XYZ file of C-alpha atoms in Angstrom:
425
model
C 90.043 126.894 99.786
C 90.799 127.077 96.197
C 89.862 130.588 94.815
C 87.816 130.125 91.665
C 88.591 132.581 88.928
C 87.485 132.929 85.307
C 90.926 131.891 84.173
C 90.869 128.625 86.154
C 88.913 125.450 84.875
C 89.034 122.563 87.298
C 87.128 120.038 85.048
C 89.870 117.755 84.288
C 91.080 117.482 88.067
C 87.472 116.796 89.054
C 87.130 114.216 86.428
C 90.450 112.624 87.664
C 89.195 112.636 91.155
C 85.891 110.907 89.944
C 87.862 108.213 88.234
C 89.943 107.631 91.513
C 86.483 107.244 93.330
C 85.540 104.644 90.804
C 88.881 102.678 91.485
C 88.349 102.807 95.291
C 84.994 100.874 95.091
C 85.942 98.480 92.378
C 88.937 97.137 94.311
C 87.248 97.451 97.776
C 84.053 95.713 96.756
C 86.078 93.117 94.979
C 87.785 92.079 98.170
C 84.288 92.038 99.975
C 82.773 89.773 97.395
C 85.689 87.241 97.563
C 84.227 86.088 100.824
C 82.195 83.390 98.986
C 85.440 82.067 97.352
C 87.616 82.032 100.567
C 84.787 80.161 102.356
C 84.949 77.422 99.760
C 88.514 77.318 98.742
C 90.103 77.738 102.176
C 87.329 76.529 104.382
C 86.875 80.187 106.233
C 83.989 80.613 108.679
C 81.541 83.597 108.112
C 83.892 85.841 110.407
C 87.228 84.571 108.524
C 85.577 85.036 105.256
C 85.542 88.787 105.876
C 89.318 88.762 106.664
C 90.273 90.037 103.175
C 87.918 92.947 103.755
C 89.306 93.272 107.316
C 92.881 93.220 106.039
C 91.947 95.816 103.264
C 90.465 98.111 105.876
C 93.074 97.659 108.654
C 95.426 99.181 106.097
C 93.702 102.312 106.614
C 94.320 102.316 110.298
C 98.132 101.896 109.537
C 98.320 104.415 106.552
C 95.652 106.921 107.382
C 97.925 109.532 109.291
C 101.177 108.846 107.577
C 99.300 109.299 104.157
C 97.952 112.686 105.674
C 101.599 113.764 106.283
C 102.564 112.708 102.591
C 99.739 114.759 101.247
C 100.853 117.803 103.170
C 104.495 117.424 102.196
C 104.250 116.007 98.613
C 100.902 117.194 97.518
C 97.929 115.603 95.627
C 99.473 114.506 92.558
C 102.644 112.647 94.139
C 100.253 110.825 96.503
C 97.726 109.657 93.982
C 100.566 108.468 91.858
C 101.988 106.387 94.649
C 98.595 105.198 95.476
C 97.814 103.727 92.148
C 101.208 102.141 92.044
C 100.579 100.433 95.445
C 97.180 99.377 94.155
C 98.661 97.593 91.227
C 100.930 95.616 93.326
C 98.255 94.717 95.767
C 95.900 93.403 93.379
C 98.845 91.530 91.735
C 99.500 89.760 94.977
C 95.851 88.665 95.113
C 96.092 87.511 91.564
C 99.039 85.364 92.611
C 97.279 83.904 95.611
C 94.981 81.801 93.180
C 97.879 80.140 91.850
C 99.843 79.698 95.177
C 96.490 78.387 96.692
C 97.370 80.474 99.831
C 94.876 82.407 101.991
C 97.699 84.091 103.712
C 99.049 85.547 100.340
C 95.375 86.482 99.398
C 95.112 88.380 102.763
C 98.626 89.979 102.273
C 97.355 91.297 98.814
C 94.162 92.669 100.265
C 96.362 94.581 102.992
C 98.433 95.965 100.404
C 95.680 97.015 98.254
C 94.162 98.654 101.365
C 97.193 101.064 101.530
C 96.281 102.247 98.060
C 92.681 102.702 98.926
C 93.433 104.694 101.969
C 95.923 106.995 100.037
C 93.308 107.491 97.159
C 90.723 108.511 99.672
C 93.089 110.976 101.340
C 93.439 112.558 97.907
C 89.856 112.675 96.559
C 87.743 113.754 99.428
C 89.459 116.857 100.479
C 90.312 117.687 96.844
C 86.674 117.600 95.684
C 85.456 119.413 98.925
C 88.158 121.991 98.252
C 87.364 122.314 94.631
C 83.832 122.779 95.530
C 84.628 125.610 97.789
C 83.166 123.519 100.938
C 79.646 124.023 102.062
C 76.818 122.545 99.980
C 78.859 122.849 96.858
C 81.635 120.857 98.292
C 79.144 118.257 99.311
C 77.570 118.160 95.800
C 80.996 117.225 94.201
C 81.389 114.547 96.888
C 78.024 113.120 96.041
C 78.739 113.139 92.247
C 82.142 111.497 92.911
C 80.447 109.003 95.065
C 78.063 108.110 92.111
C 81.372 107.029 90.191
C 82.362 105.115 93.305
C 79.032 103.275 93.117
C 79.456 102.373 89.626
C 82.678 100.663 90.540
C 80.991 98.935 93.468
C 78.139 97.843 91.303
C 80.389 96.265 88.704
C 82.676 94.246 91.141
C 80.293 91.841 92.783
C 78.096 91.253 89.577
C 81.389 90.429 87.604
C 82.693 88.268 90.425
C 79.235 86.334 90.721
C 79.323 85.825 87.007
C 82.791 84.443 87.055
C 81.990 82.063 90.012
C 78.817 80.751 88.368
C 75.892 79.038 90.139
C 77.872 76.868 92.607
C 79.505 78.274 95.727
C 81.064 75.030 96.412
C 83.243 74.983 93.456
C 84.496 78.566 93.647
C 88.069 79.321 93.574
C 90.342 82.342 93.436
C 91.466 81.447 90.079
C 88.054 81.974 88.757
C 88.211 85.678 89.725
C 91.614 86.148 87.741
C 89.900 88.056 84.930
C 88.520 90.696 87.329
C 91.827 91.214 88.896
C 93.582 91.565 85.401
C 91.113 94.266 84.807
C 91.702 96.009 87.971
C 95.406 96.151 87.391
C 94.922 97.531 83.872
C 92.703 100.282 85.339
C 95.560 101.212 87.901
C 97.898 101.278 85.096
C 95.757 103.603 82.941
C 95.071 105.772 85.976
C 98.775 106.203 86.481
C 99.330 107.526 82.889
C 96.364 109.927 83.179
C 97.202 111.301 86.536
C 100.896 111.873 85.464
C 99.888 114.222 82.573
C 97.183 116.008 84.468
C 97.704 119.347 86.306
C 96.165 119.051 89.746
C 95.867 122.121 92.040
C 97.918 121.696 95.406
C 96.091 124.226 97.820
C 97.297 122.286 100.969
C 100.769 121.352 100.206
C 103.350 122.810 102.707
C 104.870 126.081 101.643
C 108.828 126.248 101.079
C 109.093 128.460 104.211
C 107.239 125.695 106.344
C 109.360 122.993 104.920
C 112.512 125.012 105.684
C 111.393 125.506 109.309
C 110.457 121.841 109.563
C 113.947 120.668 108.211
C 115.639 123.069 110.676
C 113.347 121.853 113.592
C 112.029 125.253 114.161
C 108.535 124.843 113.332
C 106.229 126.265 115.874
C 104.350 123.797 117.893
C 100.526 124.309 117.324
C 98.629 123.636 120.515
C 95.580 122.665 118.352
C 94.830 119.924 115.880
C 91.834 118.318 114.093
C 90.932 116.462 117.467
C 90.558 119.746 119.015
C 87.408 120.200 117.146
C 84.519 118.139 118.808
C 82.478 117.947 115.563
C 85.468 116.377 113.833
C 86.294 113.983 116.480
C 82.636 112.716 116.653
C 82.498 112.596 112.915
C 85.578 110.487 112.524
C 83.722 107.904 114.713
C 80.729 108.291 112.551
C 82.908 107.514 109.453
C 84.227 104.299 111.249
C 80.482 103.273 111.756
C 79.353 104.489 108.364
C 82.088 102.530 106.294
C 81.132 99.391 108.441
C 77.533 99.831 107.708
C 78.064 100.398 103.806
C 80.265 97.205 103.533
C 78.597 95.022 106.124
C 75.108 95.255 104.680
C 76.004 93.809 101.259
C 78.819 91.515 102.345
C 76.611 89.532 104.919
C 73.729 89.644 102.483
C 75.889 87.960 99.838
C 77.148 85.189 102.242
C 73.464 84.710 103.339
C 71.972 84.327 99.673
C 74.836 82.329 98.527
C 74.324 79.919 101.404
C 70.726 79.279 100.075
C 70.534 76.554 97.496
C 67.573 78.102 95.761
C 69.473 81.401 95.311
C 73.250 80.687 94.827
C 76.397 82.927 94.218
C 75.577 84.186 90.648
C 72.156 85.470 91.688
C 73.447 86.789 95.061
C 76.238 88.599 93.267
C 73.830 90.331 91.107
C 71.385 91.270 93.708
C 74.306 92.781 95.791
C 75.389 94.667 92.671
C 71.920 96.158 92.792
C 72.525 97.413 96.272
C 75.778 99.364 94.864
C 73.697 100.503 91.940
C 71.008 101.959 94.130
C 73.905 103.678 95.984
C 74.806 105.236 92.535
C 71.188 106.452 91.764
C 71.185 107.788 95.457
C 74.251 109.821 94.931
C 73.167 111.181 91.730
C 69.986 112.334 93.334
C 72.039 113.549 96.353
C 74.370 115.368 94.241
C 71.443 117.514 92.798
C 69.612 117.763 96.129
C 72.690 118.772 98.275
C 72.720 122.270 96.716
C 69.233 122.848 98.480
C 69.383 120.479 101.469
C 72.000 120.731 104.443
C 74.302 117.847 105.186
C 72.743 117.658 108.555
C 69.209 117.096 107.436
C 70.259 114.764 104.639
C 72.172 112.544 107.201
C 69.489 112.553 109.785
C 66.811 111.515 107.221
C 68.687 108.720 105.596
C 69.885 107.224 109.042
C 66.155 107.094 110.091
C 65.025 105.509 106.891
C 67.936 102.974 107.021
C 67.157 101.852 110.546
C 63.654 101.253 109.419
C 64.760 99.330 106.324
C 67.195 97.058 108.402
C 64.376 96.299 110.926
C 62.212 95.119 108.000
C 65.169 92.911 106.770
C 65.548 91.361 110.341
C 61.784 90.967 111.040
C 60.342 89.810 107.697
C 60.378 85.880 107.678
C 62.484 84.025 105.231
C 59.589 82.133 103.739
C 58.226 85.394 102.138
C 59.849 85.348 98.605
C 59.744 87.588 95.581
C 60.696 86.700 92.210
C 63.150 89.031 90.306
C 61.951 88.966 86.631
C 65.452 89.966 85.215
C 67.111 87.124 86.927
C 64.110 84.654 86.720
C 64.940 83.812 90.243
C 63.332 83.899 93.713
C 65.126 85.835 96.627
C 63.968 86.415 100.095
C 61.562 89.424 100.387
C 63.786 90.958 103.084
C 66.470 91.363 100.472
C 64.672 94.037 98.784
C 65.107 96.120 102.008
C 68.744 95.397 101.840
C 68.743 97.025 98.320
C 66.730 99.970 99.639
C 69.494 100.558 102.186
C 71.788 101.493 99.269
C 69.697 104.611 98.644
C 70.347 105.613 102.245
C 74.142 104.853 102.509
C 74.590 106.290 99.153
C 74.728 109.987 100.616
C 76.113 109.346 103.982
C 79.817 109.568 103.252
C 79.693 112.958 101.741
C 77.501 114.351 104.249
C 79.567 113.150 107.180
C 82.891 114.308 105.689
C 81.292 117.665 104.779
C 80.039 118.151 108.351
C 83.186 116.849 110.027
C 85.574 118.998 107.830
C 83.608 122.253 107.847
C 85.677 125.099 109.476
C 88.972 123.123 109.737
C 90.972 125.296 107.369
C 94.639 124.594 107.548
C 93.994 121.369 109.658
C 92.141 119.835 106.838
C 95.009 117.589 105.429
C 95.749 116.333 108.958
C 92.102 115.585 109.521
C 91.780 113.754 106.307
C 94.521 111.451 107.526
C 92.700 110.743 110.768
C 89.457 110.272 108.773
C 90.992 107.644 106.679
C 92.495 105.846 109.631
C 88.959 105.464 110.922
C 87.703 104.183 107.681
C 89.052 100.820 108.997
C 85.563 100.390 110.414
C 84.718 98.942 106.961
C 86.836 95.886 107.903
C 86.203 95.783 111.617
C 82.451 96.115 111.717
C 81.784 93.356 109.022
C 84.172 91.162 110.867
C 82.179 91.704 114.013
C 78.982 91.178 112.081
C 80.382 88.004 110.581
C 81.353 86.745 114.045
C 77.771 87.496 115.142
C 76.436 85.533 112.120
C 78.489 82.542 113.386
C 76.754 82.789 116.843
C 73.222 83.972 116.061
C 72.794 83.567 112.090
C 72.993 85.895 109.296
C 69.750 87.802 109.791
C 70.181 88.372 113.388
C 73.612 89.730 112.848
C 72.168 92.912 111.431
C 71.429 94.237 114.931
C 75.057 95.190 114.784
C 74.019 97.549 111.814
C 70.930 98.812 113.769
C 73.280 100.064 116.466
C 75.889 101.681 114.189
C 73.102 103.516 112.348
C 71.722 104.865 115.655
C 75.107 106.601 116.157
C 74.915 108.185 112.807
C 71.444 109.643 113.734
C 72.897 111.076 116.823
C 75.806 112.713 114.963
C 73.421 114.169 112.670
C 71.312 115.568 115.291
C 73.644 116.752 117.932
C 77.356 115.706 117.287
C 77.883 117.515 114.102
C 77.584 121.073 115.469
C 80.790 123.091 115.491
C 81.271 124.051 119.108
C 85.032 125.127 118.651
C 84.756 128.299 116.368
C 87.299 130.090 118.701
C 90.168 128.016 117.377
C 92.140 129.875 114.593
C 92.271 127.870 111.354
C 94.205 130.242 108.943
């Protein structure tokens, strides 16, 4: 862990990590919100409309472990600079797909952008947890960073819904070009800021370790992150969690956009409300996490989320509510979709904090494995989209109920560290 002294001030590195959290959500949620466009322009099914999100998150499976190695050998600063460069290229390819009118080019861009999101996550999560000293303080910084993540997540669907307008059947990738230009500008600015910022390197391999590795004399460690049961189960929990976080609003966006009396502009704004409530929840969680354990927090919000999703499934579509700010009606069940944002808001920080606790020197490698399992954010929504093709949008949320049930199990039993005998220094 970073040793905090009076002479050390980590305000700027923490601020940089918070800005990277914003980038992750803006670009990721942009890919998710594009589902409405690709359904129209490329004739995609509900499942295929999530292919951009799937490509974005499959990149995590490909890059998670290699990025962990890069982080260990090159450090946080190098990894973050490489990540924003790749992100700029990925969004640029998506931008070109509108002019090429190619679904394949769009998916390729989402895949490349996913490499960037994976590398950024590899940097920001262990860095904030380390700067906070682990424990409740580490979780607190992750929750505040998650609030910045939610700001990016809130802006993306609202901006895209506004750019599309009121008719889903006329939506094209070209209409989303302004949002992609903004994303590329943010990446360019982030590169400059990170380049001139001093970032601590607590987990970078030491010169003697590098020399041993190059000579092939590095000692074989019989243990690794997966030797810890609580980490292995936590990695699975992250797989399900990211799928839950992305699947809930993505499918809701498709569902509402498909209703003629709602449309994509209103749907995008309502989905933006989900991410806004995630931001509010993370701000509250950042305050509460200094007093409430991660285990209690995760168990509580998992239980509440299961209840909210069941309300979403069971309340009839005929029950409607008017949203005054939008002067439009939406299904009452969508209010429970919004409330899910309060629950999912604190899950990431709680799971990461529980899974990484007590790993010590295995933290960088563990972060890489963690990021590989973030691919659940693409796989689970794809599965839910496939279920929506078979049984309808609303009934597809049983996939979410099953995933939330696992998170509840992890909070109550799976998160306990039963491998304290493994040396971690």
